[in-house]
XYZ file of C-alpha atoms in Angstrom:
428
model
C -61.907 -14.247 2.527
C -61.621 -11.429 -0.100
C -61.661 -9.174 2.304
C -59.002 -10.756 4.843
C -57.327 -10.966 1.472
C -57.635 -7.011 0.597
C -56.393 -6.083 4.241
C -53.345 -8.241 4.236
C -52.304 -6.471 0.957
C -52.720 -3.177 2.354
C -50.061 -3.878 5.230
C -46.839 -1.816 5.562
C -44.717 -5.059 6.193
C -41.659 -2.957 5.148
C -42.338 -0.042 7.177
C -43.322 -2.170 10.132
C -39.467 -3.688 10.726
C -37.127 -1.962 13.467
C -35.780 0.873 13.201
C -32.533 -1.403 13.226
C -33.392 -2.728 9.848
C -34.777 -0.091 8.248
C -31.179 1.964 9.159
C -29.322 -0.610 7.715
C -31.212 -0.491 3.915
C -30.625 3.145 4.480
C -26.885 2.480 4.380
C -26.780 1.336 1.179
C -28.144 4.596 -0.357
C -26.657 7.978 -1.338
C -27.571 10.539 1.006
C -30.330 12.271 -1.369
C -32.013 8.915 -2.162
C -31.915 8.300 2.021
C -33.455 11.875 2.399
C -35.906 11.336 -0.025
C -37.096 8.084 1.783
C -39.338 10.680 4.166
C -42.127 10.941 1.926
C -42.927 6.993 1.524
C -44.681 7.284 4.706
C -45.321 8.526 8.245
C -42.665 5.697 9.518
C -39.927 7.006 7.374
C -40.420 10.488 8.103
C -37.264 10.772 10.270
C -35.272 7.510 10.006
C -33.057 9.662 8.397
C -31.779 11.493 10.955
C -30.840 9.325 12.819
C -29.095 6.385 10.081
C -25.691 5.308 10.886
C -24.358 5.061 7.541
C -23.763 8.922 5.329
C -23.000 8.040 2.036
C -22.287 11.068 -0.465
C -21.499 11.038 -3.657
C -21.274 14.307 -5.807
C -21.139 14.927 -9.268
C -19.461 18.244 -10.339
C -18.003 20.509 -7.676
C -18.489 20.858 -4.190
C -19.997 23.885 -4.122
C -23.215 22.574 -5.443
C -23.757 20.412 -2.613
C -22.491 22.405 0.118
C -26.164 24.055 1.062
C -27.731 20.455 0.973
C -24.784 18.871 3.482
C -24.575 21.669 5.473
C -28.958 21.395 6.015
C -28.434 17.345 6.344
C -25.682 17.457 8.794
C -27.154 20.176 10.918
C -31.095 18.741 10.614
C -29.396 15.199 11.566
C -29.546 13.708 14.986
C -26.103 13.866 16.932
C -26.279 9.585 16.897
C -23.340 8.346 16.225
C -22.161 7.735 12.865
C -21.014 3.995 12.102
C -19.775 5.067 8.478
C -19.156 8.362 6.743
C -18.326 8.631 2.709
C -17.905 11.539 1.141
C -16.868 11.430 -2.554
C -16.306 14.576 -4.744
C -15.453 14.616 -8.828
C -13.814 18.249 -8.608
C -13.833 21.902 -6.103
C -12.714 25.521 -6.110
C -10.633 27.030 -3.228
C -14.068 27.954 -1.721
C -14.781 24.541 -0.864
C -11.414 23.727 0.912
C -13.245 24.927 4.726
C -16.607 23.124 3.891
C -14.751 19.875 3.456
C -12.693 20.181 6.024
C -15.692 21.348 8.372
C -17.659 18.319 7.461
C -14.873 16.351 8.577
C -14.482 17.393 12.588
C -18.201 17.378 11.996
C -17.854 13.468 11.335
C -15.347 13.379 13.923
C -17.737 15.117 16.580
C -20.569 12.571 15.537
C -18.087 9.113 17.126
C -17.696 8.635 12.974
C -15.958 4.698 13.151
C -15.110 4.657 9.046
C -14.507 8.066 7.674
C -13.513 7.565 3.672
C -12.604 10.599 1.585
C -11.884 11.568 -1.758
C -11.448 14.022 -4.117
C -11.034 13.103 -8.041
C -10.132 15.884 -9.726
C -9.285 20.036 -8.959
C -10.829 22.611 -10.709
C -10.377 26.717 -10.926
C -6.983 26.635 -11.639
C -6.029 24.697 -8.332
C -3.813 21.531 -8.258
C -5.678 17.725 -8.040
C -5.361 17.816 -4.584
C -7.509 19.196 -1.980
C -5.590 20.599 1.575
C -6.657 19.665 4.964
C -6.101 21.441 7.772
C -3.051 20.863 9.317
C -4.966 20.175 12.835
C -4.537 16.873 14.768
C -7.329 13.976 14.155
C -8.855 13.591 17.400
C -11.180 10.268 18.074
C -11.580 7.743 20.746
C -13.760 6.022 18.386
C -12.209 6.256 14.682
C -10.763 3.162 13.518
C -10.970 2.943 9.616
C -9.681 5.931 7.948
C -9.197 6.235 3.917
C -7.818 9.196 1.716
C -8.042 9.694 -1.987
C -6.869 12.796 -3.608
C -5.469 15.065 -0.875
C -2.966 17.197 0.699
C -1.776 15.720 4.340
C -0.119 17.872 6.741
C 2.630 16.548 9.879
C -0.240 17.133 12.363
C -2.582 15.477 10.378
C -0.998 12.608 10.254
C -0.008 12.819 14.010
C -2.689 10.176 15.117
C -1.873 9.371 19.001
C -5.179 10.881 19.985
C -7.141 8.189 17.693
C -6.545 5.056 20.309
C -9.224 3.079 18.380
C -7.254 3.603 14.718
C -6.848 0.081 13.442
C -6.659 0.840 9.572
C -5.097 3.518 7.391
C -5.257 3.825 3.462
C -3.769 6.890 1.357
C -4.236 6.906 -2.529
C -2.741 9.494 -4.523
C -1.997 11.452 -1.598
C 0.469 14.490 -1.207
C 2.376 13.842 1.977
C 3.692 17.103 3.592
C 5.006 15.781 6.877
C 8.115 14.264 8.490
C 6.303 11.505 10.540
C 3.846 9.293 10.192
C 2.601 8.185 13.670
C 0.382 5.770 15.586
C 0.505 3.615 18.253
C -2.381 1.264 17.468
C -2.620 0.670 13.788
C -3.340 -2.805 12.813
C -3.158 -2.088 8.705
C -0.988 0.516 6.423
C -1.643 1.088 2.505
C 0.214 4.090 1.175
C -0.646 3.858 -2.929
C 0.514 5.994 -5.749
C 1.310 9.145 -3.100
C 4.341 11.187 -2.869
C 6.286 12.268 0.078
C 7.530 15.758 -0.550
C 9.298 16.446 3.368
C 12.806 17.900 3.235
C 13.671 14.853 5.123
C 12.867 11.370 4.873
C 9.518 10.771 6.213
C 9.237 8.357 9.481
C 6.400 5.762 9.301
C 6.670 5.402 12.902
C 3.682 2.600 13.330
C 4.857 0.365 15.855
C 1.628 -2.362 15.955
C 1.210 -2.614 12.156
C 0.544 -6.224 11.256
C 0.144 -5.822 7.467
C 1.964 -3.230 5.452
C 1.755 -2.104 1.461
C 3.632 1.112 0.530
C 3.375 0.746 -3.678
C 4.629 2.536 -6.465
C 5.359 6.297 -4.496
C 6.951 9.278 -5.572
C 9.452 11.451 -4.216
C 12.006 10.446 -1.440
C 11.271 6.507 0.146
C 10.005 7.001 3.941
C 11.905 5.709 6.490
C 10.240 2.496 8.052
C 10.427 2.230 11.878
C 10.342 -0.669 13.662
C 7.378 -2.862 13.365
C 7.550 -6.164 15.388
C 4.506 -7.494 14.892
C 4.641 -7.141 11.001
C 3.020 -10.168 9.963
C 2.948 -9.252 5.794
C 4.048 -6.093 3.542
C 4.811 -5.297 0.132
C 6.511 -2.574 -1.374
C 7.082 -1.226 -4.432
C 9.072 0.753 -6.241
C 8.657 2.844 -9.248
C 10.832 4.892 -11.702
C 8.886 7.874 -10.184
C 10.840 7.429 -6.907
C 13.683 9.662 -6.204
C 16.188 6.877 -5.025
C 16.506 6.196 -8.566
C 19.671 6.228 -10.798
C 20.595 5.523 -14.457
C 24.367 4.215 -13.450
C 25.097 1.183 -15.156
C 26.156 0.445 -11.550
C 22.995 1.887 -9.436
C 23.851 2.443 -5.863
C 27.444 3.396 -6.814
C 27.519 5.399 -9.571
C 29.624 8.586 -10.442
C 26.804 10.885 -10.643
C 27.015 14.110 -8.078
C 23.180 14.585 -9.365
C 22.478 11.384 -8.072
C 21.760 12.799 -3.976
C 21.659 9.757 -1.663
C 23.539 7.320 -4.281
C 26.521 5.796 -2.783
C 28.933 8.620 -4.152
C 27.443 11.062 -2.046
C 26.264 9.595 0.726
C 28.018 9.409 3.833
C 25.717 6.726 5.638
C 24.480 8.419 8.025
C 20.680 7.529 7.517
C 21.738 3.944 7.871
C 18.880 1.347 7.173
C 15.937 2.951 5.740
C 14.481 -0.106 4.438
C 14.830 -3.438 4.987
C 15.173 -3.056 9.144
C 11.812 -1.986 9.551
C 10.659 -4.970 7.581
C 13.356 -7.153 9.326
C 9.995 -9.010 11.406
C 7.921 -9.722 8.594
C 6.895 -13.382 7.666
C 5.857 -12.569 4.377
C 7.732 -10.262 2.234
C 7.183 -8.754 -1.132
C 10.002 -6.238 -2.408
C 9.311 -5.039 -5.896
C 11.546 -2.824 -8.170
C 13.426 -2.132 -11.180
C 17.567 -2.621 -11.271
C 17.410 1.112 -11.588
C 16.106 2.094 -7.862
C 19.040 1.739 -5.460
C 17.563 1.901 -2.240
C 17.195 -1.254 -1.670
C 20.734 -2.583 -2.554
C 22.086 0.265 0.017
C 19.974 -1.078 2.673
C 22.162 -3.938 1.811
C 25.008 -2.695 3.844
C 22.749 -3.068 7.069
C 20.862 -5.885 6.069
C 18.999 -6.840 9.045
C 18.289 -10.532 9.813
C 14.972 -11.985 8.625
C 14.334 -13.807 11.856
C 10.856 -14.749 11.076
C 10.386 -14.815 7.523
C 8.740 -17.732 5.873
C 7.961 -16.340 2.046
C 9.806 -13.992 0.121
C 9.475 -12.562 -3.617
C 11.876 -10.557 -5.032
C 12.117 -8.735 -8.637
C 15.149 -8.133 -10.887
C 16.456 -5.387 -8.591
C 18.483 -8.030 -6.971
C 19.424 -10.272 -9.845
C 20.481 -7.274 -12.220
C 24.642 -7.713 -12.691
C 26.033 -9.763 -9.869
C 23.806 -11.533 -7.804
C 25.258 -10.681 -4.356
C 22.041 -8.659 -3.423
C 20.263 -12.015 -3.213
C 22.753 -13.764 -1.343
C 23.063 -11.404 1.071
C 19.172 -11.718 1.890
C 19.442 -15.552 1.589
C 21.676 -15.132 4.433
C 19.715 -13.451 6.647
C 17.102 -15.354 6.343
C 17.719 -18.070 8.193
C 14.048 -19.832 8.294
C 12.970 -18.696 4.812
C 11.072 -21.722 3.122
C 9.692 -20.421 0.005
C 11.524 -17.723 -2.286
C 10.390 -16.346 -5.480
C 12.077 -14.562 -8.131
C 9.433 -12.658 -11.002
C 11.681 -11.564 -13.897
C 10.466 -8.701 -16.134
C 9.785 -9.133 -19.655
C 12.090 -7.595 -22.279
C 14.607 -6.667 -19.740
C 18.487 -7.112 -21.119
C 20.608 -9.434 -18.579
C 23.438 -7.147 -17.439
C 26.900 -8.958 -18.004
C 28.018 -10.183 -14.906
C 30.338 -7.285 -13.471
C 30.477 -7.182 -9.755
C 29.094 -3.946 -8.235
C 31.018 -1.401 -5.950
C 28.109 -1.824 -3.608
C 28.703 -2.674 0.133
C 26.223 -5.465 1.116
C 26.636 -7.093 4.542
C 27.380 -10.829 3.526
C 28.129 -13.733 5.940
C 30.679 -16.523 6.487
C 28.037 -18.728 7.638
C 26.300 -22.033 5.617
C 24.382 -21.328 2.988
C 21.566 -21.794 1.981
C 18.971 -21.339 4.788
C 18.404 -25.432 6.469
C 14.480 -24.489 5.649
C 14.313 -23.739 2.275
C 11.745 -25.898 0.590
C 11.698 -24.317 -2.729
C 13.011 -21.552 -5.016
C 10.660 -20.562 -8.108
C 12.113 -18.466 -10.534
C 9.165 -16.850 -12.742
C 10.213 -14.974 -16.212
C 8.863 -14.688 -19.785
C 11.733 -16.355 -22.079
C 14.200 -18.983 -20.130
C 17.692 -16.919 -21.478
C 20.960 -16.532 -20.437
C 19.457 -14.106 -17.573
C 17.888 -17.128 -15.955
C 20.885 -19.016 -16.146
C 22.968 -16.984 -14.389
C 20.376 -16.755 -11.898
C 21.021 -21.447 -11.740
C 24.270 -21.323 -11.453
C 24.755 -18.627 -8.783
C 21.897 -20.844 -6.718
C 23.661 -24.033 -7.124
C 27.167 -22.849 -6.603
C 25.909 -21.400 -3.104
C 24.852 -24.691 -2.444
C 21.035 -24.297 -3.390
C 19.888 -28.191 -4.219
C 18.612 -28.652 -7.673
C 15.602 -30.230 -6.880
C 14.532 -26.959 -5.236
C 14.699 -25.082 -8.107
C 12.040 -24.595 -10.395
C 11.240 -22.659 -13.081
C 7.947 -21.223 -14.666
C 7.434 -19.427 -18.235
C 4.807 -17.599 -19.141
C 2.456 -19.042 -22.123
C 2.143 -16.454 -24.699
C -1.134 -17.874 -25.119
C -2.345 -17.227 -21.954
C -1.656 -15.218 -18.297
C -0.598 -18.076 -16.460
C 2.644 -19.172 -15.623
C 3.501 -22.941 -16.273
C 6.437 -25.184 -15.106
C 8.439 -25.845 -17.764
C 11.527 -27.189 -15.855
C 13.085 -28.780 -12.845
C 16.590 -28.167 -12.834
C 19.630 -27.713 -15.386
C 18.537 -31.372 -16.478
C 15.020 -30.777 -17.761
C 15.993 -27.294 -20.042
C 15.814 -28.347 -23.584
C 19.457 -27.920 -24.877
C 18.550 -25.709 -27.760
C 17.501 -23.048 -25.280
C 21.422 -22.213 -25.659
C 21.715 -22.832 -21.964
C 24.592 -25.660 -22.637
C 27.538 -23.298 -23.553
């Protein structure tokens, strides 16, 4: 027995799994902790060639991992690659053609996720790294994620990538005037900025779910997208469709290019008709970006939207903006209105904007519920009642939550005009 004992101890159990298994713990570790795996044993000595999964991580710049990247990728088997990360903290201009060599290297090797990013510049050079302007070509990419870099029109030219199902860009320089593929599934354009001379065309015809947040520079123009089943998008004070009018969208500013004074219409909808199929539909931003409320003059219907949030961009002065999308949405159930905190309440002025109302009933014979969220229930939110109710909105579907000061949630406080303690000032 001892020694039945002793022997059973002595097995490899670990090293005696498929190579299946043993590729798939290899995922989960950087690429110099996979490499390194060749000297626990005979059995590891070249798993690592052939492991599905290249995860790389650098600290500093680039150049002190080029020699060991350009040894693993040439020493690796040409198996295809189910995942490829590379992350980078910093590089010089001498690093620009490694990284972009590694890349079609990826792309050679059937690469299905490709994910990369670059945190920070270095030698004098901007944040952001350039890629070469040079078409992605793949049969077999369909996961691709950017952090940190400089895109190119060709780049971003993806009809050669048939498999391309998802598509994220963080903090991305966009130098192109289209956007383009035929098969993505999933769009996420965060914190970028588009810097074409003309407004940039997402052109992504089979997107389901959409999120362009908080960009810079001129807002794209979305194409159609049919089979848009959810998207959010928000707007910043960093975009350029932004204006300081007490009237934005109409003001008298000839600095302000695109605001109503100066333009002719001849973009038309830039917007809200590529959104127009959406079910679900977040549209964030401040009274102060007007692209929205010109959209407004081509307001598309909302033939298949179901939920809708809105911010104060279309409650700030009169509330026409939100009419107007009331009234094309004609089987919108749930609607919800988040207020920002510390924001004055605009006297009620109508604007010079053009919005495309209706002569038709009002409100939509679906609505189950409007919920107006804010911080401090004020004369803002009661203009925001009594424009509901007048257009015919039921008071029972109107609710109202406050945020506790003690806390991050948001609590009903109210039902109605009849439920608002009189003492809120509301009564006047």
């Amino acid at each position: 027995m001892p020694q039945s004992t002793s022997t059973a101890g002595s097995d490899d159990l670990i090293s005696a799994l498929p190579d299946v298994l043993l590729h798939h713990v290899l995922g989960f570790l950087d690429a110099r902790e996979a490499v390194r795996t060749c000297v626990l044993a005979k059995r590891w000595g070249h798993l690592w060639k052939s492991m599905p999964v290249l995860r790389f991580t650098g600290a500093g710049q680039v150049q002190l991992h080029r020699k060991f990247l350009d040894h693993l990728l040439l020493l690796r088997d040409r198996t295809t690659l189910e995942v490829c990360l590379l992350k980078f903290d910093c590089y010089v201009a001498v690093d620009v053609p490694y990284v972009n060599l590694w890349i079609r290297h990826a792309l050679l090797c059937q690469v299905r996720v490709l994910n990369l990013a670059v945190f920070g510049g270095g030698g004098g050079m901007v944040k952001e790294m350039w890629l070469d302007n040079l078409p992605v070509v793949s049969q077999y990419l369909t996961k691709l994620k950017l952090y940190g870099l400089r895109l190119q029109g060709k780049f971003l030219d993806f009809s050669s990538c048939q498999a391309l199902q998802d598509l994220n860009m963080t903090e991305c320089y966009i130098h192109a005037d289209k956007i383009s593929s035929r098969t993505l599934g999933h769009l996420r354009i965060q914190d970028s900025i588009f810097l074409s001379d003309c407004r940039t065309l997402i052109s992504t015809s089979s997107v389901i779910s959409l999120q362009v947040n908080d960009c810079w520079g001129t807002t794209a123009l979305f194409g159609d997208m049919p089979l848009l089943s959810s998207a959010t998008v928000t707007f910043g004070n960093r975009c350029d469709d932004y204006c300081q009018s007490d009237d934005p969208g109409y003001c008298d500013y000839a600095s302000c290019l695109d605001c109503y004074c100066t333009d002719d219409g001849s973009a038309g909808c830039v917007v809200l008709n590529g959104l127009s199929a959406a079910r679900n539909l977040e549209l964030i931003a401040e009274p102060e970006t007007f692209i929205l409320k010109r959209d407004l003059r081509w307001c598309p219907t909302f033939s298949k939207l179901k939920t809708l949030l809105l911010s104060d961009w279309c409650v700030d002065g009169d509330h026409r903006a939100l009419i107007c999308i009331l009234q094309h949405s004609p089987v919108l159930e749930m609607l919800t209105l988040q207020l920002s905190e510390d924001r004055e309440s605009r006297n009620m002025v109508p604007s010079k904007a053009i919005y495309n109302l209706l002569d038709q009933p009002f409100p939509p014979e679906h609505l189950q519920s409007i919920k107006v969220k804010c911080h401090e229930v004020d004369q803002r939110v009661h203009n925001i009642l009594k424009s509901l109710i007048t257009y015919g909105v039921p008071l029972e579907k109107i609710s109202i939550q406050q945020e506790s000061k003690s806390s991050e949630c948001f609590n009903f406080i109210c039902t109605g005009f009849s439920s608002i303690p009189r003492n809120h000032g509301l009564w006047k």
